[in-house]
Short mmCIF file of N, CA and C and ligand atoms in Angstrom, two decimals:
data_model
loop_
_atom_site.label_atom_id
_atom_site.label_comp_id
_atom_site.label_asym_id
_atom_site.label_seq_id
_atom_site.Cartn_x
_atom_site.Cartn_y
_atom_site.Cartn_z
N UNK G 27 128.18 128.04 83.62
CA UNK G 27 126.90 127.48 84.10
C UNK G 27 126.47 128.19 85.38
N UNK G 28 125.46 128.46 85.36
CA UNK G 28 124.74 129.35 86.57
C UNK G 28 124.09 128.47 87.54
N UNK G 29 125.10 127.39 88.27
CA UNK G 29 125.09 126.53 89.28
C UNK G 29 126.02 127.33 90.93
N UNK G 30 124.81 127.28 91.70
CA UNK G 30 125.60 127.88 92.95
C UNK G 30 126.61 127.37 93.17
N UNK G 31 126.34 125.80 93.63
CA UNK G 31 127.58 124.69 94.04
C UNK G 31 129.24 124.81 93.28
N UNK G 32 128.58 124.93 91.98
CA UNK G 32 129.58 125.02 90.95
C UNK G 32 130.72 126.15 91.83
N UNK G 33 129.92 127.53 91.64
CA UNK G 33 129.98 128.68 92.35
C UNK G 33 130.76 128.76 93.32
N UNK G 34 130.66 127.97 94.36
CA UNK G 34 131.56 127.50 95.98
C UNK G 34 132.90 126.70 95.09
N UNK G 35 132.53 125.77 94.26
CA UNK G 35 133.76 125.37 94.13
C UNK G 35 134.97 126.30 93.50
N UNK G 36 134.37 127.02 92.45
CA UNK G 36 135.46 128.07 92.17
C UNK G 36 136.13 129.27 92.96
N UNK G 37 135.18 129.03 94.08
CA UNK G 37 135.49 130.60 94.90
C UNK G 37 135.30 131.61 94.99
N UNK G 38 133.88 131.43 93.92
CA UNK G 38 133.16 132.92 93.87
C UNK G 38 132.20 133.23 95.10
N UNK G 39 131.61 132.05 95.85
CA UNK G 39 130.89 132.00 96.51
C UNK G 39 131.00 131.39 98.02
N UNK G 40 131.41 132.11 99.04
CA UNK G 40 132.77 131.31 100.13
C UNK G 40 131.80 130.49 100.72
N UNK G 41 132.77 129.38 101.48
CA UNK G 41 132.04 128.34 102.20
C UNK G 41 132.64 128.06 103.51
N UNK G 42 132.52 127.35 104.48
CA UNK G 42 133.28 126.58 105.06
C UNK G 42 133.00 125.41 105.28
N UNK G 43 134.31 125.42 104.65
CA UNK G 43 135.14 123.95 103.82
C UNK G 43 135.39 123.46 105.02
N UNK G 44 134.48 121.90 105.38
CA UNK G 44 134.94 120.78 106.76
C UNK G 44 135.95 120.07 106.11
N UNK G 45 136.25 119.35 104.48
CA UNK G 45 136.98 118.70 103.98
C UNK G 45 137.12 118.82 102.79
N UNK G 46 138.44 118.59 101.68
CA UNK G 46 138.48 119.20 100.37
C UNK G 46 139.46 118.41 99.70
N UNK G 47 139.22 117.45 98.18
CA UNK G 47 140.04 116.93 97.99
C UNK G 47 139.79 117.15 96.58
N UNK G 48 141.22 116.82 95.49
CA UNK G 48 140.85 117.22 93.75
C UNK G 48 139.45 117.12 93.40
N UNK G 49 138.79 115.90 94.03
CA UNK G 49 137.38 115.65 93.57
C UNK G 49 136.15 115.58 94.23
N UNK G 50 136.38 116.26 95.49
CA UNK G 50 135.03 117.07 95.97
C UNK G 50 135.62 117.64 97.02
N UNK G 51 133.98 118.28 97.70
CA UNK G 51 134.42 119.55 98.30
C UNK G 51 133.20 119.50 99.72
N UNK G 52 133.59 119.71 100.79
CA UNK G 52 132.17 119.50 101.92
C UNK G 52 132.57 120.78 102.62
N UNK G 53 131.08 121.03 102.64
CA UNK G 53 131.00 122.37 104.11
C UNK G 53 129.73 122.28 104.49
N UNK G 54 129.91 123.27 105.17
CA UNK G 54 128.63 123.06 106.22
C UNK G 54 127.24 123.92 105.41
N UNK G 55 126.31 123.39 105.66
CA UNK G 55 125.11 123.24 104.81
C UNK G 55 124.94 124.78 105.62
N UNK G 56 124.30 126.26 104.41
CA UNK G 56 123.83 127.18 105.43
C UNK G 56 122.78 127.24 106.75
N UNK G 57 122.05 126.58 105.83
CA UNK G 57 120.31 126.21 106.45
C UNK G 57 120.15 124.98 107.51
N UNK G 58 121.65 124.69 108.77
CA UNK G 58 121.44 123.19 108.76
C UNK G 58 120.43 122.84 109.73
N UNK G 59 120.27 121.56 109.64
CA UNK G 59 119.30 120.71 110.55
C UNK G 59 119.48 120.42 111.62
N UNK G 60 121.13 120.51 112.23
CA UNK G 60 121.53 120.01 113.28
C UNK G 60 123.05 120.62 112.97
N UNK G 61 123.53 120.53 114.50
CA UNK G 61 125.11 121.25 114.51
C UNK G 61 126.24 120.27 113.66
N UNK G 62 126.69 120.56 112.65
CA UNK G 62 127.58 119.97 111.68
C UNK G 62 126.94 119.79 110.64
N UNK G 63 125.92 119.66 110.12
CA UNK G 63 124.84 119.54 109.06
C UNK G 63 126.23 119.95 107.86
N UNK G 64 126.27 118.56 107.11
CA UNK G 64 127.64 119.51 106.36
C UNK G 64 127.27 118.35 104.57
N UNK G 65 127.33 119.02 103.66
CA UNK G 65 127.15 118.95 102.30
C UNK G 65 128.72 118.37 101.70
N UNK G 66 128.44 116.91 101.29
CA UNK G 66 129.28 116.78 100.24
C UNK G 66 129.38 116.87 98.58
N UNK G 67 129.87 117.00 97.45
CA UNK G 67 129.66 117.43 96.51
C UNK G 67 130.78 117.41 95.77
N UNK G 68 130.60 117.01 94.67
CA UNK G 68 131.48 116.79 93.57
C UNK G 68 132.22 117.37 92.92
N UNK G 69 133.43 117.87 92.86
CA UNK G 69 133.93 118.59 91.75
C UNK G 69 133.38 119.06 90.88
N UNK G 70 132.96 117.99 89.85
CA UNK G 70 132.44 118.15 88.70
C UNK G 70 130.96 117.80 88.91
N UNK G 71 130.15 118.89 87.72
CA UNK G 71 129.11 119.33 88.07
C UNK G 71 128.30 117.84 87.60
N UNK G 72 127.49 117.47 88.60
CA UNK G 72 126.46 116.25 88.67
C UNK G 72 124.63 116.59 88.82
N UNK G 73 124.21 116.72 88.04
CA UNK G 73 123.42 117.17 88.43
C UNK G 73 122.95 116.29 89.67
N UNK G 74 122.02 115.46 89.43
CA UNK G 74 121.78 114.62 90.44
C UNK G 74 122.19 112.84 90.89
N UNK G 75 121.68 112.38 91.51
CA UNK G 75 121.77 111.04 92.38
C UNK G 75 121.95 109.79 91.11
N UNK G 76 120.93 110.18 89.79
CA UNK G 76 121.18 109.68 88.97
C UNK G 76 121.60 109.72 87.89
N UNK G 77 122.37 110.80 87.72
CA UNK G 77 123.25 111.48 86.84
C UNK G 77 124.58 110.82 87.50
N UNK G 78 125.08 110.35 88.61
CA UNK G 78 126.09 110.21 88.97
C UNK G 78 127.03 108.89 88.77
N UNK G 79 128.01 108.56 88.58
CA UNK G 79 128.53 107.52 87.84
C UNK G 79 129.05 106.85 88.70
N UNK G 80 130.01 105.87 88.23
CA UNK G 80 130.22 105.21 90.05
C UNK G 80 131.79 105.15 89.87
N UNK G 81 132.57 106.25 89.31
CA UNK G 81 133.93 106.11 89.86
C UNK G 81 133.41 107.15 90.74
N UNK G 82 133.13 108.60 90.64
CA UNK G 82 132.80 109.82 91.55
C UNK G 82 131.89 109.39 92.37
N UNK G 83 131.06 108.51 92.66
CA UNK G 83 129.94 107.81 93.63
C UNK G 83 131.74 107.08 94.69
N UNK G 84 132.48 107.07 94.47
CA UNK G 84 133.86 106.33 95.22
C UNK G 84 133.99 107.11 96.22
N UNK G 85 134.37 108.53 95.16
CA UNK G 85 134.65 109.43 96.00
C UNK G 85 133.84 110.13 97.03
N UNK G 86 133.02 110.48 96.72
CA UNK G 86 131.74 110.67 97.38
C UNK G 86 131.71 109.80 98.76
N UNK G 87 131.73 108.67 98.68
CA UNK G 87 131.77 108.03 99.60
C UNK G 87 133.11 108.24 100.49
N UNK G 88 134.07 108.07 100.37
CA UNK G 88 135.42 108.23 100.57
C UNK G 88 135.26 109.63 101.95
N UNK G 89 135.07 110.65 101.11
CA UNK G 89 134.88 112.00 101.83
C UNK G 89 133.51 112.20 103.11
N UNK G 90 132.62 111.13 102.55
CA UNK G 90 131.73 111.05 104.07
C UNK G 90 132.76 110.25 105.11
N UNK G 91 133.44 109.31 105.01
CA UNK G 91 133.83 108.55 106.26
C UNK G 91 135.38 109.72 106.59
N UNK G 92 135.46 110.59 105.60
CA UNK G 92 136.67 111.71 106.47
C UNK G 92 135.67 112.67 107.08
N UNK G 93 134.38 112.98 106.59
CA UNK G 93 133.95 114.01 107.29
C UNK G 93 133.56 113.29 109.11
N UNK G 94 132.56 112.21 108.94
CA UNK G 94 132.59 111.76 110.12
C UNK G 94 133.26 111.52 110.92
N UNK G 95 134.42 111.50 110.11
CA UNK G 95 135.76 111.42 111.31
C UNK G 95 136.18 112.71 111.93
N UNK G 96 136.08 113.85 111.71
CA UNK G 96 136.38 115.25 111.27
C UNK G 96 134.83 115.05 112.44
N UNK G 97 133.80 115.06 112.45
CA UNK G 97 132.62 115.60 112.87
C UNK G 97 133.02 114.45 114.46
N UNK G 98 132.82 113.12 114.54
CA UNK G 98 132.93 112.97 115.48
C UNK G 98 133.99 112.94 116.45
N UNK G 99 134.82 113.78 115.95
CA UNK G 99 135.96 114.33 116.62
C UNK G 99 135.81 115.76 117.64
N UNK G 100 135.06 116.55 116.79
CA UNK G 100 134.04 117.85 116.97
C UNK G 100 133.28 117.59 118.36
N UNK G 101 132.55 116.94 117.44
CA UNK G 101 130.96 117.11 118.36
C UNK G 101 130.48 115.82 119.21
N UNK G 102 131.47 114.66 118.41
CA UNK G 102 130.70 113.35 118.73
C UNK G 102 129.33 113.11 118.83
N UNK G 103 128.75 113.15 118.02
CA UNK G 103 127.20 112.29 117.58
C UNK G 103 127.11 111.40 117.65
N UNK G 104 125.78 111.21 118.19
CA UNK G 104 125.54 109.74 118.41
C UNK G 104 125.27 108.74 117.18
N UNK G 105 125.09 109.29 116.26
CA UNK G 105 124.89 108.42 114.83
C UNK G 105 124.41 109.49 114.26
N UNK G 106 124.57 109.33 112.66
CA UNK G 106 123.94 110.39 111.32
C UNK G 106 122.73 109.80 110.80
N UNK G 107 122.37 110.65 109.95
CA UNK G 107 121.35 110.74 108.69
C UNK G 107 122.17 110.91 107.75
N UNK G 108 122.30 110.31 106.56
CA UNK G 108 123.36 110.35 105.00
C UNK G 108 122.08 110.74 104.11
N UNK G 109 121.52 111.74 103.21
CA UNK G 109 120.66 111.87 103.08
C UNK G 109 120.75 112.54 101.59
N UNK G 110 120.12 111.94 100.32
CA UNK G 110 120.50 112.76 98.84
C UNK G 110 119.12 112.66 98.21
N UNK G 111 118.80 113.94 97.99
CA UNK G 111 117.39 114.35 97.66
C UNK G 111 117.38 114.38 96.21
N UNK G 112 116.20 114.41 95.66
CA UNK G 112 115.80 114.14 93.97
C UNK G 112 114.44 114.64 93.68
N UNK G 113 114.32 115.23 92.34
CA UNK G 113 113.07 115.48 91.81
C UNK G 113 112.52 117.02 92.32
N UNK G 114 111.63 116.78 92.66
CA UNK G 114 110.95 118.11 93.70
C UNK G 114 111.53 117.70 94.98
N UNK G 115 112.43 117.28 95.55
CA UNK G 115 112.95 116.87 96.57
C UNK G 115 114.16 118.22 96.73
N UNK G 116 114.86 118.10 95.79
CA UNK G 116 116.22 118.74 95.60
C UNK G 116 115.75 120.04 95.10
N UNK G 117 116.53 120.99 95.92
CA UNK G 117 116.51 122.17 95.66
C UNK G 117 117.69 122.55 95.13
N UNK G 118 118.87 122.22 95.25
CA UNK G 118 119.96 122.77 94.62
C UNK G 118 120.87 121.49 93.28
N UNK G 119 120.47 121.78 92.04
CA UNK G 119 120.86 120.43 91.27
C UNK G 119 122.20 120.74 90.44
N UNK G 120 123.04 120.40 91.97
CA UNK G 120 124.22 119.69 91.52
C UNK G 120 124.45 118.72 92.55
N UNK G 121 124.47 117.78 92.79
CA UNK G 121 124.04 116.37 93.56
C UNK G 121 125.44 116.92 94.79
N UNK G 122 124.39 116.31 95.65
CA UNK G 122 125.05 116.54 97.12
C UNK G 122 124.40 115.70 98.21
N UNK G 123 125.46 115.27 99.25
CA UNK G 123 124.84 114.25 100.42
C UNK G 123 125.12 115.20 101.27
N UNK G 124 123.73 115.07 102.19
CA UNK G 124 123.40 115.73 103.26
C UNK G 124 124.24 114.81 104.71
N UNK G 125 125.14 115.33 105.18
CA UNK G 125 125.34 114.30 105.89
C UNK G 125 125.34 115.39 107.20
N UNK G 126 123.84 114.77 108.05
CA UNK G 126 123.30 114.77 109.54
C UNK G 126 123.80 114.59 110.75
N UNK G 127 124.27 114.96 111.66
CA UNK G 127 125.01 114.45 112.66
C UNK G 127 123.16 114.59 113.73
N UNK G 128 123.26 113.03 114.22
CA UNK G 128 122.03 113.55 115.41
C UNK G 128 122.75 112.93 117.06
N UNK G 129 121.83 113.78 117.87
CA UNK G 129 122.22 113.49 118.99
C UNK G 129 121.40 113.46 120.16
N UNK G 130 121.58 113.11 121.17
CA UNK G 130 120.87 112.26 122.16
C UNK G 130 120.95 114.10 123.08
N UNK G 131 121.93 114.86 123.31
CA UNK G 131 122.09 116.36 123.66
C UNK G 131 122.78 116.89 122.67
N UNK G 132 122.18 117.62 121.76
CA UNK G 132 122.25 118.28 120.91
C UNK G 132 123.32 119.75 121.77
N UNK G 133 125.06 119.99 120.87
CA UNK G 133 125.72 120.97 121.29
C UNK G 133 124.88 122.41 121.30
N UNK G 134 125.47 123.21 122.73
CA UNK G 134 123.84 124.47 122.48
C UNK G 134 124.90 125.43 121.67
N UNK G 135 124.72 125.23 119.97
CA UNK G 135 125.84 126.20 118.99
C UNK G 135 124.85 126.47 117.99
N UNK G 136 124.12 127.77 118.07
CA UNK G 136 123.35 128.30 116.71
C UNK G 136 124.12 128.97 115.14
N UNK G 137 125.13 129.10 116.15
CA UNK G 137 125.98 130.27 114.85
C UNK G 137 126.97 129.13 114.53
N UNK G 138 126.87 129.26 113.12
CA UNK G 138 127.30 128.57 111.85
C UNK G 138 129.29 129.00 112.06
N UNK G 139 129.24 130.12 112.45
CA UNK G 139 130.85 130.04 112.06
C UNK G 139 131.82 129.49 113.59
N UNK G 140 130.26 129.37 114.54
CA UNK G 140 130.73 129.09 115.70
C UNK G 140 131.73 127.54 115.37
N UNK G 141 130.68 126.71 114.60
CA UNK G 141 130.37 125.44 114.61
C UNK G 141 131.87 125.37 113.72
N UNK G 142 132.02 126.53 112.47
CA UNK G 142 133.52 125.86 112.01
C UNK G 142 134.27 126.14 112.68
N UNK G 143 134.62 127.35 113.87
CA UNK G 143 135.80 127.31 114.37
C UNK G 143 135.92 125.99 115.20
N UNK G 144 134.96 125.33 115.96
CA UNK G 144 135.52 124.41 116.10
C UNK G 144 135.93 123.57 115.59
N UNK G 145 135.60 123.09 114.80
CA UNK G 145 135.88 122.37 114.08
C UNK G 145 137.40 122.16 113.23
N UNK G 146 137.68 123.50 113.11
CA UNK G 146 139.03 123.77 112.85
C UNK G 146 140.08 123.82 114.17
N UNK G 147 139.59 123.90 114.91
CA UNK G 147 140.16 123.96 116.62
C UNK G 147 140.34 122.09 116.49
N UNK G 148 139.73 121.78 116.24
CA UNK G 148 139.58 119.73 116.66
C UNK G 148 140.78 119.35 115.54
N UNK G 149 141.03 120.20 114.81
CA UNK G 149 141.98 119.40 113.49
C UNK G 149 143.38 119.72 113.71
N UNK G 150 143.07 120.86 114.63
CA UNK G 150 144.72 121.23 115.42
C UNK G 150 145.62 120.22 116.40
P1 AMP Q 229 118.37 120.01 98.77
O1 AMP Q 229 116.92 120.21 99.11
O2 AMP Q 229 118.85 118.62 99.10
O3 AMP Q 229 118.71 120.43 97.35
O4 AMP Q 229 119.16 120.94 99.77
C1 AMP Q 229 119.98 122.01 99.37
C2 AMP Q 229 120.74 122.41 100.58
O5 AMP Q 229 121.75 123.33 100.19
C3 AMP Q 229 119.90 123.09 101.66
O6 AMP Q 229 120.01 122.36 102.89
C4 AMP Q 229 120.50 124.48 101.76
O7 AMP Q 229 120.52 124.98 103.07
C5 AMP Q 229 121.92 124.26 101.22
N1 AMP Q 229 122.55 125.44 100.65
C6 AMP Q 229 122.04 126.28 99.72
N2 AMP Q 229 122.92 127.25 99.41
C7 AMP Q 229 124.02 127.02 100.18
C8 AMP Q 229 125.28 127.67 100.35
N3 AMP Q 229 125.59 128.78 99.65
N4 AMP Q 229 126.17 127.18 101.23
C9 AMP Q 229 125.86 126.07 101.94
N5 AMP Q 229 124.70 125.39 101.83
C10 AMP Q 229 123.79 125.86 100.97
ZN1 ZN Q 230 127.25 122.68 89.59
#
């Protein structure tokens, strides 16, 4: 299947991976909105929000409260945006939560691999 997401999960297409478990996979969004801007996503290919079933809707959930833990360890945000787009909304359809970190002083970090080394620095 000629799915990017798919793509990252096999390893054709590298990422960095904030968290990774048999049944999904999060990294940091290329394009993000804010420092940690990081994509969760399913193993198995979903297309979207309502394509999705509710044992993998578990997991899904599961892996946002490790990423936030993982992020406000990082950066500490003052609260997120959890955010899953649909229709002409979604640009990439294999279902994924946008999960936002916002903040009151935004960290001054433009570069993307800046943002994982720390991040990998905080897990040490
Ligand atoms: P959406 O409009 O919800 O489908 O958003 C798709 C998101 O995927 C956008 O925020 C893109 O920046 C992000 N994205 C697209 N390709 C990649 C990639 N290779 N690695 C990480 N994020 C990506
Ligand atoms: Zn896919």
């Amino acid at each position: 299947m000629d799915c990017i997401f798919c793509k990252i999960i096999k390893g054709d297409i590298p990422s960095y991976t904030v968290y990774e478990n048999e049944h999904v996979k999060c990294y940091l969004d290329i394009n993000p909105n804010n420092v940690g801007h990081t994509l969760v996503i399913p193993k198995k290919h979903i297309t979207d929000a309502i394509e999705m079933d509710s044992e993998t809707i578990v997991h899904i959930n599961n892996a946002l409260k490790e990423v936030v833990s993982i992020l406000d360890k990082t950066f500490k945000p003052d609260g997120y945006k959890f955010a899953v787009n649909y229709g002409i909304c979604q640009e990439v359809k294999h279902y994924h939560l946008h999960i936002v970190p916002k903040y009151k002083n935004e960290p001054l970090i433009s570069d993307i691999k800046e943002v994982y080394e720390k991040i990998i620095a905080s897990k040490e």
